[in-house]
Short mmCIF file of C-alpha atoms and ligand atoms in Angstrom, two decimals:
data_model
loop_
_atom_site.label_atom_id
_atom_site.label_comp_id
_atom_site.label_asym_id
_atom_site.label_seq_id
_atom_site.Cartn_x
_atom_site.Cartn_y
_atom_site.Cartn_z
CA MET A 1 -20.17 27.44 -4.81
CA ILE A 2 -16.78 26.56 -3.37
CA GLN A 3 -13.75 27.11 -5.62
CA PHE A 4 -11.26 24.25 -5.48
CA SER A 5 -7.61 25.26 -5.16
CA GLU A 6 -5.18 24.43 -7.96
CA ALA A 7 -3.85 21.51 -5.91
CA GLN A 8 -7.37 20.19 -5.34
CA VAL A 9 -8.19 20.40 -9.06
CA MET A 10 -5.00 18.46 -9.83
CA ILE A 11 -5.93 15.76 -7.33
CA ARG A 12 -9.50 15.63 -8.68
CA ASP A 13 -8.23 15.13 -12.24
CA MET A 14 -5.67 12.55 -11.17
CA VAL A 15 -8.28 10.56 -9.20
CA ARG A 16 -10.80 10.85 -12.06
CA GLU A 17 -8.25 9.23 -14.39
CA PHE A 18 -7.32 6.61 -11.76
CA THR A 19 -11.01 5.80 -11.27
CA LYS A 20 -11.61 5.43 -14.99
CA ASN A 21 -8.61 3.14 -15.49
CA GLU A 22 -8.34 1.22 -12.24
CA VAL A 23 -11.55 1.41 -10.22
CA ALA A 24 -14.58 1.35 -12.52
CA PRO A 25 -13.38 -1.72 -14.47
CA ARG A 26 -13.11 -3.68 -11.16
CA ASP A 27 -16.48 -2.78 -9.63
CA GLN A 28 -18.43 -5.72 -11.00
CA TRP A 29 -15.59 -8.09 -10.10
CA MET A 30 -15.74 -6.85 -6.48
CA ASP A 31 -19.50 -7.32 -6.41
CA GLU A 32 -18.94 -10.96 -7.26
CA ASN A 33 -15.67 -11.65 -5.40
CA GLY A 34 -15.39 -9.15 -2.54
CA PHE A 35 -12.50 -6.92 -1.49
CA ASP A 36 -9.87 -6.30 -4.18
CA HIS A 37 -6.39 -6.52 -2.63
CA ASP A 38 -4.67 -5.49 -5.89
CA LEU A 39 -6.74 -2.34 -6.07
CA HIS A 40 -5.90 -1.56 -2.44
CA LYS A 41 -2.22 -1.80 -3.41
CA LYS A 42 -2.81 0.60 -6.28
CA LEU A 43 -4.66 3.06 -4.02
CA THR A 44 -1.63 2.99 -1.72
CA GLU A 45 0.84 3.48 -4.56
CA ALA A 46 -1.21 6.41 -5.85
CA GLY A 47 -0.88 8.05 -2.40
CA LEU A 48 -4.61 7.96 -1.78
CA MET A 49 -4.74 6.15 1.58
CA ALA A 50 -3.51 9.23 3.48
CA ILE A 51 -4.05 12.00 0.96
CA HIS A 52 -5.63 14.47 3.40
CA MET A 53 -3.31 13.75 6.32
CA PRO A 54 -0.55 16.16 7.33
CA GLU A 55 2.76 15.79 5.53
CA GLU A 56 4.61 15.67 8.87
CA TYR A 57 2.92 12.28 9.47
CA GLY A 58 3.61 11.03 5.96
CA GLY A 59 0.29 12.11 4.46
CA GLY A 60 -0.45 14.00 1.26
CA GLY A 61 -1.06 17.30 3.06
CA GLY A 62 -4.62 17.82 1.80
CA ASP A 63 -7.56 18.96 3.90
CA ALA A 64 -11.18 18.02 4.66
CA ILE A 65 -12.20 19.07 1.16
CA THR A 66 -9.46 17.00 -0.52
CA SER A 67 -10.64 13.79 1.13
CA GLU A 68 -14.22 14.34 -0.06
CA ILE A 69 -12.99 15.12 -3.59
CA VAL A 70 -11.24 11.74 -3.59
CA ILE A 71 -14.25 9.88 -2.19
CA ASN A 72 -16.58 11.58 -4.68
CA GLU A 73 -14.38 10.76 -7.68
CA ILE A 74 -13.79 7.16 -6.62
CA ALA A 75 -17.55 6.68 -6.13
CA ARG A 76 -18.01 7.50 -9.82
CA GLY A 77 -16.31 4.17 -10.48
CA SER A 78 -17.16 2.13 -7.39
CA ALA A 79 -19.29 2.97 -4.35
CA SER A 80 -17.64 0.06 -2.51
CA VAL A 81 -14.13 1.46 -2.87
CA ALA A 82 -15.34 4.91 -1.83
CA LEU A 83 -16.96 3.36 1.25
CA PHE A 84 -13.72 1.51 2.02
CA LEU A 85 -11.86 4.85 2.10
CA ASP A 86 -14.62 6.54 4.08
CA ALA A 87 -14.52 3.84 6.79
CA HIS A 88 -10.70 3.84 6.83
CA TRP A 89 -10.58 7.61 7.35
CA LEU A 90 -13.49 7.61 9.81
CA ALA A 91 -11.30 5.47 12.07
CA ALA A 92 -7.84 6.87 11.32
CA ASP A 93 -8.99 10.48 11.66
CA MET A 94 -9.97 9.76 15.28
CA ILE A 95 -6.26 9.32 16.01
CA LEU A 96 -5.38 12.40 14.02
CA LEU A 97 -7.96 14.52 15.86
CA HIS A 98 -7.87 13.05 19.37
CA GLY A 99 -4.72 10.96 19.66
CA SER A 100 -1.56 11.90 21.54
CA GLU A 101 1.49 13.09 19.60
CA ALA A 102 3.06 9.64 20.09
CA GLN A 103 -0.05 7.92 18.70
CA LYS A 104 -0.12 10.22 15.67
CA LYS A 105 3.56 9.52 14.99
CA LYS A 106 3.03 5.79 15.38
CA TYR A 107 -0.21 5.23 13.45
CA VAL A 108 -0.80 7.98 10.88
CA PRO A 109 2.30 7.24 8.75
CA GLN A 110 1.03 3.66 8.49
CA CYS A 111 -2.02 4.94 6.56
CA ALA A 112 0.30 6.17 3.83
CA GLU A 113 1.98 2.75 3.84
CA GLY A 114 -1.37 1.15 3.10
CA LYS A 115 -2.40 -0.08 6.53
CA VAL A 116 -6.20 -0.24 6.83
CA PHE A 117 -8.23 1.14 9.75
CA ALA A 118 -11.77 0.21 10.82
CA PHE A 119 -14.28 1.97 13.09
CA GLY A 120 -15.87 -0.31 15.69
CA LEU A 121 -18.98 1.09 17.34
CA THR A 122 -21.94 -1.07 16.27
CA GLU A 123 -22.84 -4.26 18.12
CA SER A 124 -25.51 -6.80 17.31
CA ASN A 125 -27.89 -5.02 19.70
CA ALA A 126 -26.64 -1.43 19.47
CA GLY A 127 -26.14 0.64 16.33
CA SER A 128 -28.50 3.60 16.32
CA ASP A 129 -28.63 3.62 20.13
CA ALA A 130 -24.89 4.07 20.29
CA ALA A 131 -24.72 4.57 24.07
CA ALA A 132 -26.22 1.10 24.58
CA ILE A 133 -23.06 -0.80 23.56
CA LYS A 134 -22.09 -3.63 25.88
CA SER A 135 -18.36 -4.07 25.17
CA VAL A 136 -16.38 -3.30 28.31
CA ALA A 137 -12.76 -2.22 28.83
CA GLU A 138 -11.86 -2.72 32.46
CA LYS A 139 -9.01 -0.68 33.83
CA GLN A 140 -6.09 -2.61 35.31
CA PRO A 141 -3.70 -1.64 38.12
CA ASP A 142 -0.89 -1.10 35.55
CA GLY A 143 -3.00 1.52 33.74
CA GLY A 144 -3.88 -0.84 30.87
CA TYR A 145 -7.32 -2.32 30.10
CA ILE A 146 -8.91 -5.71 29.47
CA LEU A 147 -11.44 -5.64 26.65
CA ASN A 148 -14.39 -8.02 26.39
CA GLY A 149 -17.39 -7.98 24.10
CA SER A 150 -18.20 -8.04 20.41
CA LYS A 151 -18.91 -5.83 17.40
CA ALA A 152 -21.04 -6.37 14.30
CA TRP A 153 -21.24 -4.90 10.82
CA ILE A 154 -17.80 -3.34 10.98
CA THR A 155 -16.82 -2.06 7.53
CA ASN A 156 -13.22 -3.00 6.58
CA SER A 157 -12.96 -5.38 9.52
CA GLY A 158 -12.06 -8.33 7.29
CA VAL A 159 -8.95 -6.57 6.00
CA ALA A 160 -8.07 -4.04 8.73
CA ASP A 161 -4.72 -3.74 10.46
CA TYR A 162 -6.11 -1.57 13.27
CA TYR A 163 -9.54 -1.22 14.87
CA LEU A 164 -10.77 1.87 16.69
CA ILE A 165 -13.04 0.25 19.24
CA MET A 166 -15.62 1.96 21.43
CA ALA A 167 -16.12 0.26 24.77
CA LYS A 168 -17.52 1.11 28.20
CA THR A 169 -14.93 2.07 30.78
CA ASP A 170 -17.63 3.13 33.24
CA PRO A 171 -20.85 1.22 32.45
CA ALA A 172 -22.87 3.22 34.99
CA ALA A 173 -22.06 6.56 33.37
CA GLY A 174 -24.12 6.15 30.17
CA ASN A 175 -22.70 7.98 27.20
CA HIS A 176 -20.08 9.60 29.46
CA GLY A 177 -18.64 6.17 30.29
CA ILE A 178 -17.52 5.20 26.77
CA SER A 179 -13.88 5.34 25.60
CA VAL A 180 -12.03 4.66 22.34
CA PHE A 181 -9.13 2.22 21.97
CA VAL A 182 -6.84 1.38 19.11
CA VAL A 183 -6.56 -2.40 18.80
CA PRO A 184 -4.12 -4.11 16.40
CA LYS A 185 -5.41 -7.02 14.33
CA ASP A 186 -3.00 -9.47 15.98
CA ALA A 187 -4.06 -8.65 19.57
CA GLU A 188 -4.42 -11.88 21.51
CA GLY A 189 -8.10 -12.64 22.16
CA LEU A 190 -9.36 -10.73 19.11
CA THR A 191 -11.27 -12.86 16.62
CA VAL A 192 -12.47 -11.63 13.25
CA GLY A 193 -15.72 -13.46 12.54
CA LYS A 194 -17.58 -14.40 9.40
CA PHE A 195 -17.85 -12.12 6.39
CA GLU A 196 -21.39 -10.73 6.08
CA LYS A 197 -23.28 -11.67 2.92
CA LYS A 198 -24.64 -8.30 1.89
CA MET A 199 -27.19 -6.89 -0.54
CA GLY A 200 -24.64 -4.42 -1.93
CA MET A 201 -21.30 -2.72 -1.23
CA ARG A 202 -19.82 -6.17 -1.61
CA GLY A 203 -16.36 -4.84 -2.36
CA THR A 204 -16.00 -3.93 1.32
CA ALA A 205 -15.03 -6.57 3.86
CA THR A 206 -17.63 -6.45 6.64
CA CYS A 207 -17.34 -8.84 9.58
CA GLU A 208 -18.10 -9.39 13.22
CA LEU A 209 -15.38 -8.97 15.85
CA SER A 210 -15.14 -10.56 19.25
CA PHE A 211 -12.87 -9.69 22.16
CA ASP A 212 -12.03 -12.28 24.74
CA ASN A 213 -9.90 -10.77 27.52
CA VAL A 214 -7.89 -8.67 25.07
CA ARG A 215 -5.10 -6.93 26.99
CA LEU A 216 -4.62 -3.34 25.91
CA PRO A 217 -1.68 -1.25 27.11
CA ALA A 218 -2.47 2.17 28.62
CA ASP A 219 -1.39 3.92 25.44
CA SER A 220 -4.17 2.21 23.48
CA LEU A 221 -6.64 4.77 24.82
CA VAL A 222 -7.39 7.45 22.19
CA GLY A 223 -8.47 10.76 23.71
CA ASP A 224 -9.62 11.05 27.30
CA GLU A 225 -11.34 8.25 29.14
CA GLY A 226 -15.13 8.76 29.01
CA LYS A 227 -15.01 10.96 25.91
CA GLY A 228 -15.53 8.13 23.43
CA PHE A 229 -19.19 8.85 22.68
CA MET A 230 -18.50 12.46 21.80
CA ILE A 231 -15.42 11.46 19.72
CA ALA A 232 -17.50 8.86 17.85
CA MET A 233 -20.37 11.30 17.22
CA GLN A 234 -17.96 13.90 15.85
CA ALA A 235 -16.33 11.30 13.63
CA LEU A 236 -19.74 10.22 12.33
CA ASP A 237 -20.62 13.83 11.50
CA GLY A 238 -17.59 13.86 9.18
CA ALA A 239 -18.42 10.45 7.74
CA ARG A 240 -21.92 11.65 6.88
CA ILE A 241 -20.36 14.22 4.53
CA SER A 242 -18.50 11.32 2.92
CA ILE A 243 -21.76 9.42 2.46
CA GLY A 244 -23.08 12.51 0.64
CA ALA A 245 -19.96 12.50 -1.55
CA ILE A 246 -20.44 8.78 -2.27
CA ALA A 247 -24.12 9.36 -3.11
CA SER A 248 -23.18 12.10 -5.57
CA GLY A 249 -20.52 9.96 -7.28
CA LEU A 250 -22.79 6.92 -7.44
CA MET A 251 -25.65 8.97 -8.92
CA GLN A 252 -23.29 10.40 -11.54
CA HIS A 253 -22.01 6.92 -12.40
CA ALA A 254 -25.56 5.59 -12.78
CA MET A 255 -26.75 8.61 -14.77
CA ASP A 256 -23.79 8.41 -17.17
CA LYS A 257 -24.53 4.74 -17.89
CA ALA A 258 -28.24 5.47 -18.36
CA ALA A 259 -27.54 8.46 -20.65
CA ALA A 260 -25.30 6.35 -22.90
CA TYR A 261 -27.99 3.66 -23.06
CA ALA A 262 -30.83 6.14 -23.67
CA ARG A 263 -28.98 7.67 -26.61
CA GLU A 264 -28.50 4.26 -28.22
CA ARG A 265 -31.68 2.36 -27.49
CA THR A 266 -34.51 3.18 -29.87
CA THR A 267 -38.27 2.75 -29.52
CA PHE A 268 -41.03 4.11 -31.75
CA GLY A 269 -38.44 5.20 -34.30
CA LYS A 270 -36.17 7.32 -32.10
CA PRO A 271 -33.65 7.00 -29.26
CA ILE A 272 -35.47 6.71 -25.95
CA ALA A 273 -33.53 9.80 -24.79
CA ARG A 274 -35.80 11.75 -27.16
CA HIS A 275 -38.96 10.63 -25.37
CA GLN A 276 -39.99 13.24 -22.83
CA ALA A 277 -40.92 10.58 -20.26
CA VAL A 278 -37.27 9.49 -20.28
CA GLY A 279 -35.76 12.96 -20.66
CA PHE A 280 -37.58 14.22 -17.58
CA LYS A 281 -35.95 11.51 -15.48
CA PHE A 282 -32.56 12.93 -16.45
CA ALA A 283 -33.75 16.40 -15.43
CA ASP A 284 -34.61 15.11 -11.95
CA MET A 285 -31.33 13.19 -11.70
CA ALA A 286 -29.19 16.15 -12.70
CA ALA A 287 -30.97 18.40 -10.19
CA LYS A 288 -30.46 15.87 -7.37
CA ILE A 289 -26.76 15.51 -8.15
CA ARG A 290 -26.21 19.25 -8.22
CA ALA A 291 -28.11 19.81 -4.97
CA THR A 292 -26.09 17.03 -3.32
CA ASP A 293 -22.82 18.56 -4.52
CA LEU A 294 -23.78 21.98 -3.17
CA MET A 295 -24.53 20.49 0.24
CA VAL A 296 -21.37 18.36 0.25
CA TRP A 297 -19.04 21.28 -0.42
CA ASP A 298 -20.94 23.67 1.83
CA THR A 299 -20.80 21.24 4.77
CA CYS A 300 -17.15 20.45 4.01
CA GLU A 301 -16.33 24.12 4.21
CA LEU A 302 -17.91 24.34 7.69
CA LYS A 303 -15.77 21.37 8.71
CA ARG A 304 -12.63 22.94 7.27
CA GLN A 305 -13.34 26.12 9.23
CA GLY A 306 -13.59 24.06 12.43
CA LYS A 307 -17.29 24.87 12.97
CA ARG A 308 -19.84 22.32 14.20
CA PHE A 309 -21.78 20.83 11.28
CA SER A 310 -23.81 17.99 12.86
CA VAL A 311 -27.16 19.24 11.56
CA GLU A 312 -25.89 20.17 8.10
CA ALA A 313 -24.22 16.74 7.73
CA ALA A 314 -27.43 15.02 8.83
CA GLU A 315 -29.50 17.03 6.33
CA LEU A 316 -27.02 16.24 3.58
CA LYS A 317 -26.94 12.50 4.26
CA LEU A 318 -30.73 12.29 4.67
CA LEU A 319 -31.44 13.81 1.25
CA ALA A 320 -28.44 12.49 -0.68
CA SER A 321 -28.98 8.86 0.36
CA ARG A 322 -32.69 8.99 -0.61
CA TRP A 323 -31.85 10.64 -3.91
CA ALA A 324 -29.19 8.02 -4.64
CA CYS A 325 -31.84 5.30 -4.24
CA GLU A 326 -34.29 7.24 -6.43
CA VAL A 327 -31.71 7.94 -9.15
CA CYS A 328 -30.57 4.31 -9.32
CA ASP A 329 -34.22 3.23 -9.41
CA ASP A 330 -34.88 5.63 -12.31
CA CYS A 331 -31.82 4.30 -14.13
CA ILE A 332 -33.08 0.72 -13.86
CA GLN A 333 -36.41 1.92 -15.28
CA ILE A 334 -34.62 3.55 -18.23
CA PHE A 335 -32.80 0.29 -18.96
CA GLY A 336 -36.11 -1.60 -18.74
CA GLY A 337 -35.67 -5.38 -18.64
CA ASN A 338 -31.93 -4.96 -19.13
CA GLY A 339 -31.83 -2.85 -15.98
CA TYR A 340 -33.00 -5.87 -14.02
CA SER A 341 -30.16 -7.98 -15.37
CA ALA A 342 -26.84 -8.31 -13.56
CA GLU A 343 -25.13 -7.87 -16.93
CA PHE A 344 -25.92 -4.17 -16.90
CA ASP A 345 -24.48 -2.30 -13.96
CA VAL A 346 -27.47 -0.37 -12.68
CA GLU A 347 -29.01 -3.12 -10.55
CA ARG A 348 -25.69 -3.25 -8.64
CA PHE A 349 -25.75 0.51 -8.16
CA TYR A 350 -29.27 0.25 -6.73
CA ARG A 351 -28.11 -2.37 -4.21
CA ASP A 352 -25.09 -0.25 -3.30
CA ALA A 353 -27.24 2.87 -2.87
CA LYS A 354 -29.49 1.33 -0.21
CA LEU A 355 -26.62 1.08 2.27
CA LEU A 356 -26.32 4.86 2.21
CA GLU A 357 -29.69 5.17 3.97
CA ILE A 358 -28.57 2.82 6.74
CA GLY A 359 -24.84 3.02 7.51
CA GLU A 360 -23.26 5.77 9.60
CA GLY A 361 -26.64 6.96 10.87
CA THR A 362 -29.99 5.73 9.55
CA SER A 363 -32.33 8.25 7.96
CA GLU A 364 -34.49 7.99 11.10
CA ILE A 365 -31.55 8.94 13.38
CA LEU A 366 -30.72 11.83 11.06
CA ARG A 367 -34.31 13.07 11.32
CA LEU A 368 -33.94 12.96 15.11
CA VAL A 369 -30.80 15.11 14.92
CA ILE A 370 -32.41 17.59 12.51
CA SER A 371 -35.81 17.81 14.20
CA SER A 372 -34.26 18.40 17.63
CA SER A 373 -32.32 21.31 16.18
CA VAL A 374 -35.55 22.76 14.73
CA LEU A 375 -37.86 22.08 17.65
CA GLY A 376 -35.52 21.66 20.61
CA ARG A 377 -35.53 18.49 22.72
N1 LIG B 401 -20.67 16.16 18.14
C1 LIG B 401 -20.20 16.42 19.37
N2 LIG B 401 -20.84 16.05 20.51
C2 LIG B 401 -21.99 15.39 20.38
C3 LIG B 401 -22.55 15.08 19.13
C4 LIG B 401 -21.84 15.50 17.99
N3 LIG B 401 -22.30 15.26 16.76
N4 LIG B 401 -23.69 14.41 19.29
C5 LIG B 401 -23.87 14.30 20.62
N5 LIG B 401 -22.85 14.88 21.26
C6 LIG B 401 -22.67 15.01 22.71
C7 LIG B 401 -23.80 15.86 23.25
O1 LIG B 401 -23.43 17.24 23.26
C8 LIG B 401 -23.98 15.31 24.64
O2 LIG B 401 -22.99 15.86 25.51
P1 LIG B 401 -23.37 16.17 27.06
O3 LIG B 401 -23.95 14.90 27.61
O4 LIG B 401 -22.05 16.54 27.65
O5 LIG B 401 -24.36 17.29 27.01
C9 LIG B 401 -23.66 13.85 24.49
O6 LIG B 401 -22.87 13.72 23.31
C10 LIG B 401 -24.92 13.00 24.34
O7 LIG B 401 -25.69 13.52 23.30
P2 LIG B 401 -27.23 13.21 23.13
O8 LIG B 401 -27.94 13.49 24.41
O9 LIG B 401 -27.70 13.88 21.89
O10 LIG B 401 -27.18 11.62 22.94
P3 LIG B 401 -28.31 10.56 22.72
O11 LIG B 401 -28.00 9.39 23.55
O12 LIG B 401 -29.66 11.21 22.85
O13 LIG B 401 -28.06 10.06 21.22
C11 LIG B 401 -28.17 10.11 18.84
C12 LIG B 401 -28.16 10.86 20.16
C13 LIG B 401 -29.37 9.21 18.64
C14 LIG B 401 -28.22 11.21 17.84
C15 LIG B 401 -26.87 9.28 18.75
O14 LIG B 401 -26.95 8.13 19.57
C16 LIG B 401 -26.58 8.85 17.32
O15 LIG B 401 -26.15 9.63 16.48
N6 LIG B 401 -26.80 7.57 17.03
C17 LIG B 401 -26.50 7.02 15.72
C18 LIG B 401 -25.13 6.44 15.72
C19 LIG B 401 -24.80 5.93 14.37
O16 LIG B 401 -24.65 6.68 13.42
N7 LIG B 401 -24.69 4.60 14.26
C20 LIG B 401 -24.36 4.00 13.01
C21 LIG B 401 -23.43 2.90 13.25
S1 LIG B 401 -21.79 3.41 13.39
S2 LIG B 401 -21.18 3.29 11.51
#
């Protein structure tokens, strides 16, 4: 098992305290009211919006492991807030990894200042089949582009300052004709559409976007033209580790609530925790959390070493997201009728968990990635 450095342990403890005091108490409120702007301000003040980014660009100087520690700890208080950070970093890290020096200097320090980033790949007719997007960025004689099209289900889009948008620059070239652009929220021709009414993860602001002849200067292009598909796939590999870290935190949150309840609630003359039928559920939950953690930190370490980890991240997300659904389901069962009530938190956790099997690569897409590595294509 990976050993956290002293600095990472300090950050973990600081975020654990922050989550207990600031995040967990707001989770139900966000489920009912949506994105919490005050909490976003507190995340910024605590230095969490850019904690893993290099100090030279105003970040906290952590690494790939630090960001997952933060996401994991925050998810113990709110899966929505952890998903907010995951989506923000999924987008902002594209600039860090593929942007020019000028782009890094311009955008990365803004993360530390609290600016929010969003990743725009999915469209109403293309999510899993990522190369089938229809948004087009047409090159202009001055080297700039004109962007037309739309996006759907974009996490953070209702509150973002910058969007990392994937669009076709050469529609005939399939996945080799996609490029990434950074688009500011006030770009003329950009419209942020309605907020999605969602089953769970309601603390994140998820909207549609539409682009009507949005003029983008040449320096909006992130990475090389035509490399957008590969850049997006790499970014999603990293985000799938974060989904594992969210799953682990959410499972822990649910299990802690269920354990407290099981110790208190009595049936047949003893706390239900003392009934083997209930105790065995905790055994399964604890095993799933530990297995998820092992995979999270193992895959993180591959990422930190600069190795490819597409298959490992897919395996992690596949199992962790299923287990998160199973654990939250078990917790509802432990709470019985109370578990079905919105007054007790576990029904919210169950709704939050389901997103983990869908967003950033459905379980079916992950099985495609894993099975092609086992069997070849
Ligand atoms: N890292 C780096 N490069 C990658 C990559 C990765 N994880 N995945 C694919 N590529 C590269 C391949 O190496 C290939 O390069 P060449 O054409 O130069 O050989 C290219 O990208 C195309 O890869 P592939 O042939 O595997 O692409 P497919 O069109 O068959 O698509 C899947 C593969 C289905 C796996 C891909 O479309 C996918 O992951 N879809 C899900 C996207 C997603 O998660 N959507 C959720 C919404 S966004 S939050």
